[in-house]
Tab-separated table of C-alpha atoms in Angstrom:
chain	number	residue	atom	x	y	z
A	1331	UNK	CA	91.203	25.891	93.384
A	1332	UNK	CA	93.154	28.850	94.758
A	1333	UNK	CA	91.800	30.525	97.862
A	1334	UNK	CA	92.701	34.159	98.446
A	1335	UNK	CA	92.124	33.886	102.183
A	1336	UNK	CA	93.298	31.090	104.493
A	1337	UNK	CA	90.795	29.465	106.865
A	1338	UNK	CA	90.252	31.694	109.875
A	1339	UNK	CA	90.048	30.780	113.526
A	1340	UNK	CA	87.398	33.063	114.928
A	1341	UNK	CA	89.393	34.060	117.974
A	1342	UNK	CA	90.257	37.418	119.479
A	1343	UNK	CA	93.570	38.664	120.701
A	1344	UNK	CA	93.820	39.545	124.365
A	1345	UNK	CA	94.676	42.870	125.901
A	1346	UNK	CA	97.141	40.998	128.085
A	1347	UNK	CA	99.459	37.998	127.987
A	1348	UNK	CA	98.579	37.306	131.630
A	1349	UNK	CA	94.769	37.486	131.906
A	1350	UNK	CA	94.945	35.785	135.298
A	1351	UNK	CA	96.439	38.992	136.689
A	1352	UNK	CA	93.278	40.835	135.626
A	1353	UNK	CA	90.419	38.595	136.779
A	1354	UNK	CA	87.737	41.238	136.240
A	1355	UNK	CA	88.799	41.775	132.639
A	1356	UNK	CA	89.115	38.023	132.104
A	1357	UNK	CA	85.616	37.364	133.444
A	1358	UNK	CA	84.161	40.061	131.221
A	1359	UNK	CA	85.944	38.742	128.122
A	1360	UNK	CA	85.004	35.105	128.776
A	1361	UNK	CA	81.297	35.803	129.103
A	1362	UNK	CA	80.901	38.460	126.370
A	1363	UNK	CA	83.340	37.816	123.533
A	1364	UNK	CA	82.154	34.329	122.440
A	1365	UNK	CA	78.558	35.504	121.765
A	1366	UNK	CA	79.955	38.603	120.038
A	1367	UNK	CA	82.110	36.448	117.754
A	1368	UNK	CA	79.136	34.176	117.047
A	1369	UNK	CA	77.026	37.185	116.050
A	1370	UNK	CA	79.693	38.518	113.682
A	1371	UNK	CA	80.182	35.042	112.223
A	1372	UNK	CA	76.442	34.722	111.608
A	1373	UNK	CA	76.212	38.111	109.926
A	1374	UNK	CA	79.170	37.303	107.665
A	1375	UNK	CA	78.328	33.701	106.817
A	1376	UNK	CA	80.250	32.565	103.698
A	1377	UNK	CA	78.031	32.507	100.621
A	1378	UNK	CA	78.256	30.620	97.345
A	1379	UNK	CA	77.209	33.604	95.226
A	1380	UNK	CA	78.900	35.972	92.756
A	1381	UNK	CA	79.621	38.170	95.797
A	1382	UNK	CA	81.462	35.367	97.593
A	1383	UNK	CA	84.803	37.179	97.512
A	1384	UNK	CA	83.240	40.267	99.078
A	1385	UNK	CA	82.011	38.233	102.063
A	1386	UNK	CA	85.283	36.309	102.322
A	1387	UNK	CA	87.269	39.557	102.297
A	1388	UNK	CA	85.005	41.049	104.970
A	1389	UNK	CA	85.533	37.965	107.149
A	1390	UNK	CA	89.290	38.292	106.685
A	1391	UNK	CA	89.166	41.895	107.881
A	1392	UNK	CA	86.861	41.244	110.830
A	1393	UNK	CA	88.385	37.981	112.092
A	1394	UNK	CA	92.128	38.570	111.575
A	1395	UNK	CA	92.764	39.115	115.258
A	1396	UNK	CA	91.812	42.251	117.130
A	1397	UNK	CA	91.240	42.827	120.825
A	1398	UNK	CA	87.560	43.876	120.552
A	1399	UNK	CA	88.286	46.799	122.879
A	1400	UNK	CA	85.237	48.800	121.793
A	1401	UNK	CA	82.731	45.979	122.396
A	1402	UNK	CA	84.404	45.286	125.729
A	1403	UNK	CA	83.890	48.917	126.722
A	1404	UNK	CA	80.190	48.612	125.935
A	1405	UNK	CA	79.851	45.395	127.934
A	1406	UNK	CA	81.878	46.800	130.844
A	1407	UNK	CA	79.669	49.899	131.026
A	1408	UNK	CA	76.578	47.694	131.223
A	1409	UNK	CA	78.291	45.605	133.926
A	1410	UNK	CA	78.504	48.721	136.086
A	1411	UNK	CA	74.737	48.441	136.577
A	1412	UNK	CA	74.386	44.688	137.099
A	1413	UNK	CA	74.125	42.837	140.376
A	1414	UNK	CA	75.969	39.769	139.110
A	1415	UNK	CA	79.313	39.997	137.326
A	1416	UNK	CA	78.522	36.615	135.759
A	1417	UNK	CA	75.417	37.906	134.004
A	1418	UNK	CA	75.741	37.353	130.242
A	1419	UNK	CA	75.221	40.281	127.855
A	1420	UNK	CA	71.780	40.613	126.307
A	1421	UNK	CA	71.178	40.030	122.574
A	1422	UNK	CA	70.693	43.797	122.206
A	1423	UNK	CA	74.075	44.549	123.759
A	1424	UNK	CA	75.759	41.902	121.612
A	1425	UNK	CA	74.287	43.204	118.354
A	1426	UNK	CA	75.061	46.854	119.089
A	1427	UNK	CA	78.626	45.918	120.043
A	1428	UNK	CA	78.952	43.875	116.840
A	1429	UNK	CA	77.820	46.881	114.779
A	1430	UNK	CA	80.478	49.056	116.386
A	1431	UNK	CA	83.123	46.412	115.657
A	1432	UNK	CA	82.060	46.316	111.993
A	1433	UNK	CA	82.534	50.089	111.802
A	1434	UNK	CA	85.945	49.809	113.451
A	1435	UNK	CA	86.964	47.073	110.983
A	1436	UNK	CA	85.906	49.235	108.029
A	1437	UNK	CA	87.973	52.134	109.364
A	1438	UNK	CA	91.095	49.949	109.599
A	1439	UNK	CA	90.715	48.762	105.999
A	1440	UNK	CA	90.561	52.353	104.788
A	1441	UNK	CA	93.354	53.530	107.124
A	1442	UNK	CA	95.711	50.919	105.632
A	1443	UNK	CA	95.170	52.036	102.018
A	1444	UNK	CA	98.085	53.501	100.021
A	1445	UNK	CA	96.294	56.858	99.941
A	1446	UNK	CA	96.069	56.856	103.760
A	1447	UNK	CA	98.664	55.177	106.039
A	1448	UNK	CA	99.969	52.816	103.311
A	1449	UNK	CA	100.423	49.783	105.569
A	1450	UNK	CA	101.247	46.332	104.201
A	1451	UNK	CA	100.674	44.476	107.479
A	1452	UNK	CA	98.266	44.684	110.386
A	1453	UNK	CA	98.383	42.380	113.420
A	1454	UNK	CA	101.093	40.374	111.668
A	1455	UNK	CA	98.891	39.627	108.631
A	1456	UNK	CA	98.835	41.180	105.185
A	1457	UNK	CA	96.454	44.103	104.895
A	1458	UNK	CA	93.379	43.588	102.769
A	1459	UNK	CA	94.309	45.867	99.868
A	1460	UNK	CA	97.598	44.014	99.367
A	1461	UNK	CA	95.590	40.829	98.744
A	1462	UNK	CA	92.625	41.968	96.649
A	1463	UNK	CA	93.633	45.418	95.462
A	1464	UNK	CA	92.780	48.925	96.565
A	1465	UNK	CA	89.437	49.277	94.771
A	1466	UNK	CA	87.949	46.076	96.170
A	1467	UNK	CA	89.280	46.845	99.642
A	1468	UNK	CA	87.450	50.177	99.583
A	1469	UNK	CA	84.242	48.338	98.671
A	1470	UNK	CA	84.703	45.877	101.535
A	1471	UNK	CA	85.039	48.798	103.934
A	1472	UNK	CA	81.893	50.364	102.478
A	1473	UNK	CA	80.092	47.038	102.886
A	1474	UNK	CA	81.001	46.721	106.574
A	1475	UNK	CA	79.970	50.305	107.340
A	1476	UNK	CA	76.592	50.003	105.647
A	1477	UNK	CA	75.986	46.538	107.117
A	1478	UNK	CA	76.465	47.999	110.593
A	1479	UNK	CA	73.721	50.563	110.091
A	1480	UNK	CA	71.462	48.033	108.391
A	1481	UNK	CA	71.705	45.875	111.512
A	1482	UNK	CA	71.208	48.848	113.846
A	1483	UNK	CA	68.078	49.882	111.974
A	1484	UNK	CA	66.580	46.376	112.159
A	1485	UNK	CA	67.110	45.772	115.881
A	1486	UNK	CA	63.985	44.202	117.347
A	1487	UNK	CA	63.387	46.913	119.930
A	1488	UNK	CA	60.009	47.916	121.312
A	1489	UNK	CA	61.632	51.141	122.523
A	1490	UNK	CA	61.852	53.132	119.270
A	1491	UNK	CA	63.378	56.273	120.880
A	1492	UNK	CA	66.207	54.157	122.312
A	1493	UNK	CA	66.869	52.585	118.925
A	1494	UNK	CA	66.995	55.995	117.235
A	1495	UNK	CA	69.297	57.339	119.939
A	1496	UNK	CA	71.691	54.403	119.496
A	1497	UNK	CA	71.771	54.948	115.737
A	1498	UNK	CA	72.304	58.691	116.190
A	1499	UNK	CA	75.088	58.189	118.752
A	1500	UNK	CA	77.022	55.694	116.628
A	1501	UNK	CA	76.481	57.633	113.371
A	1502	UNK	CA	77.745	60.872	114.919
A	1503	UNK	CA	80.799	59.092	116.299
A	1504	UNK	CA	81.544	57.547	112.898
A	1505	UNK	CA	81.111	60.645	110.727
A	1506	UNK	CA	82.464	64.144	110.328
A	1507	UNK	CA	81.799	65.029	113.968
A	1508	UNK	CA	83.779	62.002	115.081
A	1509	UNK	CA	86.119	59.468	113.502
A	1510	UNK	CA	86.028	60.765	109.917
A	1511	UNK	CA	86.468	64.346	111.090
A	1512	UNK	CA	89.466	63.371	113.188
A	1513	UNK	CA	90.979	61.405	110.315
A	1514	UNK	CA	90.482	64.385	108.013
A	1515	UNK	CA	92.383	66.694	110.342
A	1516	UNK	CA	95.078	64.049	110.771
A	1517	UNK	CA	95.622	63.850	107.016
A	1518	UNK	CA	95.576	67.641	106.634
A	1519	UNK	CA	97.649	68.307	109.762
A	1520	UNK	CA	100.291	70.074	107.671
A	1521	UNK	CA	97.741	72.842	106.980
A	1522	UNK	CA	97.197	73.638	110.662
A	1523	UNK	CA	99.428	74.982	113.438
A	1524	UNK	CA	100.734	72.114	115.555
A	1525	UNK	CA	99.344	72.772	119.003
A	1526	UNK	CA	98.628	70.403	121.857
A	1527	UNK	CA	94.997	71.503	121.809
A	1528	UNK	CA	94.530	70.607	118.151
A	1529	UNK	CA	96.376	67.324	118.585
A	1530	UNK	CA	94.175	66.384	121.525
A	1531	UNK	CA	91.079	67.239	119.496
A	1532	UNK	CA	92.238	65.039	116.588
A	1533	UNK	CA	92.801	62.017	118.818
A	1534	UNK	CA	89.577	62.514	120.772
A	1535	UNK	CA	87.744	62.355	117.436
A	1536	UNK	CA	89.823	59.921	115.380
A	1537	UNK	CA	90.093	57.280	118.108
A	1538	UNK	CA	88.053	58.590	121.013
A	1539	UNK	CA	84.752	59.034	119.175
A	1540	UNK	CA	84.154	55.317	118.677
A	1541	UNK	CA	85.344	54.593	122.225
A	1542	UNK	CA	82.822	57.155	123.433
A	1543	UNK	CA	80.045	55.682	121.286
A	1544	UNK	CA	80.748	52.239	122.744
A	1545	UNK	CA	80.523	53.460	126.331
A	1546	UNK	CA	77.514	55.696	125.650
A	1547	UNK	CA	75.711	52.823	123.902
A	1548	UNK	CA	76.114	50.703	127.018
A	1549	UNK	CA	74.836	53.564	129.176
A	1550	UNK	CA	71.890	54.161	126.833
A	1551	UNK	CA	70.945	50.480	126.893
A	1552	UNK	CA	70.838	50.777	130.684
A	1553	UNK	CA	68.658	53.908	130.341
A	1554	UNK	CA	71.033	56.064	132.361
A	1555	UNK	CA	70.124	59.547	133.531
A	1556	UNK	CA	71.499	62.562	131.661
A	1557	UNK	CA	74.146	63.413	134.281
A	1558	UNK	CA	75.498	59.885	134.006
A	1559	UNK	CA	75.553	60.087	130.204
A	1560	UNK	CA	77.639	63.259	130.450
A	1561	UNK	CA	80.064	61.523	132.807
A	1562	UNK	CA	80.319	58.446	130.575
A	1563	UNK	CA	80.941	60.628	127.514
A	1564	UNK	CA	83.935	62.291	129.174
A	1565	UNK	CA	85.314	58.891	130.195
A	1566	UNK	CA	84.963	57.602	126.629
A	1567	UNK	CA	86.789	60.596	125.198
A	1568	UNK	CA	89.631	60.257	127.687
A	1569	UNK	CA	89.963	56.495	127.164
A	1570	UNK	CA	90.169	56.997	123.407
A	1571	UNK	CA	92.912	59.587	123.852
A	1572	UNK	CA	94.791	57.284	126.223
A	1573	UNK	CA	94.570	54.397	123.749
A	1574	UNK	CA	95.966	56.588	120.949
A	1575	UNK	CA	98.837	57.834	123.110
A	1576	UNK	CA	99.830	54.263	123.919
A	1577	UNK	CA	99.477	53.209	120.273
A	1578	UNK	CA	101.838	56.016	119.239
A	1579	UNK	CA	104.320	54.980	121.914
A	1580	UNK	CA	104.208	51.367	120.723
A	1581	UNK	CA	104.664	52.442	117.101
A	1582	UNK	CA	107.694	54.516	118.083
A	1583	UNK	CA	109.567	51.464	119.368
A	1584	UNK	CA	112.348	50.354	116.989
A	1585	UNK	CA	111.277	46.717	117.359
A	1586	UNK	CA	107.822	47.459	115.952
A	1587	UNK	CA	108.795	49.641	113.002
A	1588	UNK	CA	108.229	47.847	109.695
A	1589	UNK	CA	107.380	49.365	106.335
A	1590	UNK	CA	104.798	51.702	107.826
A	1591	UNK	CA	105.078	55.456	107.434
A	1592	UNK	CA	106.948	56.916	110.447
A	1593	UNK	CA	104.910	58.768	113.031
A	1594	UNK	CA	103.868	62.068	111.485
A	1595	UNK	CA	103.291	65.476	113.017
A	1596	UNK	CA	99.885	64.408	114.388
A	1597	UNK	CA	101.382	62.641	117.395
A	1598	UNK	CA	102.352	63.759	120.861
A	1599	UNK	CA	105.690	62.016	120.362
A	1600	UNK	CA	106.570	64.292	117.436
A	1601	UNK	CA	105.667	67.289	119.576
A	1602	UNK	CA	106.911	66.292	123.043
A	1603	UNK	CA	108.940	63.085	122.754
A	1604	UNK	CA	108.313	59.605	124.153
A	1605	UNK	CA	109.114	60.398	127.785
A	1606	UNK	CA	106.663	63.294	128.033
A	1607	UNK	CA	104.023	61.338	126.103
A	1608	UNK	CA	104.337	58.471	128.603
A	1609	UNK	CA	103.940	60.920	131.491
A	1610	UNK	CA	100.861	62.339	129.777
A	1611	UNK	CA	99.427	58.825	129.405
A	1612	UNK	CA	99.996	57.984	133.070
A	1613	UNK	CA	98.363	61.227	134.187
A	1614	UNK	CA	95.413	60.536	131.908
A	1615	UNK	CA	95.077	57.023	133.319
A	1616	UNK	CA	94.751	58.425	136.825
A	1617	UNK	CA	92.266	61.036	135.633
A	1618	UNK	CA	90.074	58.330	134.072
A	1619	UNK	CA	90.151	56.313	137.290
A	1620	UNK	CA	88.984	59.370	139.220
A	1621	UNK	CA	86.167	59.865	136.723
A	1622	UNK	CA	85.137	56.221	137.048
A	1623	UNK	CA	85.152	56.387	140.827
A	1624	UNK	CA	83.113	59.609	140.721
A	1625	UNK	CA	80.339	57.698	138.977
A	1626	UNK	CA	79.735	55.804	142.212
A	1627	UNK	CA	78.390	58.998	143.770
A	1628	UNK	CA	75.829	59.588	141.026
A	1629	UNK	CA	72.320	58.325	141.834
A	1630	UNK	CA	71.105	55.440	139.713
A	1631	UNK	CA	67.740	53.816	139.126
A	1632	UNK	CA	69.568	50.516	138.621
A	1633	UNK	CA	71.335	48.187	140.981
A	1634	UNK	CA	75.108	48.564	140.960
A	1635	UNK	CA	77.742	45.915	141.686
A	1636	UNK	CA	79.707	46.056	144.920
A	1637	UNK	CA	82.745	46.982	142.805
A	1638	UNK	CA	81.333	49.467	140.275
A	1639	UNK	CA	83.247	49.911	137.009
A	1640	UNK	CA	85.786	47.265	138.112
A	1641	UNK	CA	86.169	45.755	134.629
A	1642	UNK	CA	86.685	49.227	133.198
A	1643	UNK	CA	89.427	49.881	135.740
A	1644	UNK	CA	91.183	46.721	134.532
A	1645	UNK	CA	90.826	47.824	130.910
A	1646	UNK	CA	92.334	51.240	131.689
A	1647	UNK	CA	95.367	49.559	133.263
A	1648	UNK	CA	95.676	47.073	130.414
A	1649	UNK	CA	95.667	49.815	127.794
A	1650	UNK	CA	98.697	51.350	129.503
A	1651	UNK	CA	100.449	48.051	130.158
A	1652	UNK	CA	100.695	47.343	126.425
A	1653	UNK	CA	103.692	49.713	126.444
A	1654	UNK	CA	106.859	49.112	128.452
A	1655	UNK	CA	109.085	52.204	128.761
A	1656	UNK	CA	112.049	50.045	129.802
A	1657	UNK	CA	112.091	48.510	126.303
A	1658	UNK	CA	113.338	51.816	124.909
A	1659	UNK	CA	116.241	52.053	127.334
């Protein structure tokens, strides 16, 4: 019997090759990612039904690597309010993070389609549509998106307003006011004047919206005050923009160019070049660190660790360290 998909090891990639250099990130990943993977595995259990290939394809998309950055942002935000850095994430945090990862996985399937970015490989593996065809790949993406909101709507929460707010936050980030809206403007960039302001807006929506939803979800679970939610929202937007800048820089390296479409006009590199984009990323990294440190001054009804936001500070550095300017010299 021929199997379309090879057996998968349910492991995540790491943001760094040297996790020992980032002990706060490593501690966060070790305590939070295994239960997250278990949750995703449970939700996508292989089935011996006529829909077996749909589930298998979804597992291929969800478990073919990935750094789980968005779930980590949610867990790290919650860690800001915990006394013990060893405290494991709650089932609520795990399930909300898993829903966000399902949405992210759906978006990657659709981004890779011939009608979008037309990519044949992602994370060193063949993209889903090259294995099962474009039509079925679209359906798998639809399945993951709807599964995420099915799970969000069936969370066993006594706090109904919190549940509704989580659903609203993640839905807004996923739709026309967030990721889909940013993707739309990216695809139609040729119809708009190429300005830095528009480009920043696209990236804050296309990538930043789901980053923001992850961080806000963590803050909502901790029942943060409104001024803290505003601060966390700005941090999420800036971290999403930083991640996209670094992704564009990585994609511009000759060693990483494959059969993918070259960077289009919707990139800072096309507008300003790699050197200026790197400077922009470094400045943004420092801005995010200032915003994280400013959170320490905001009053909180919850206990805070002696090193608030420390895991988030590691993640900010790790996002930048994925790119090495010297490799272009």
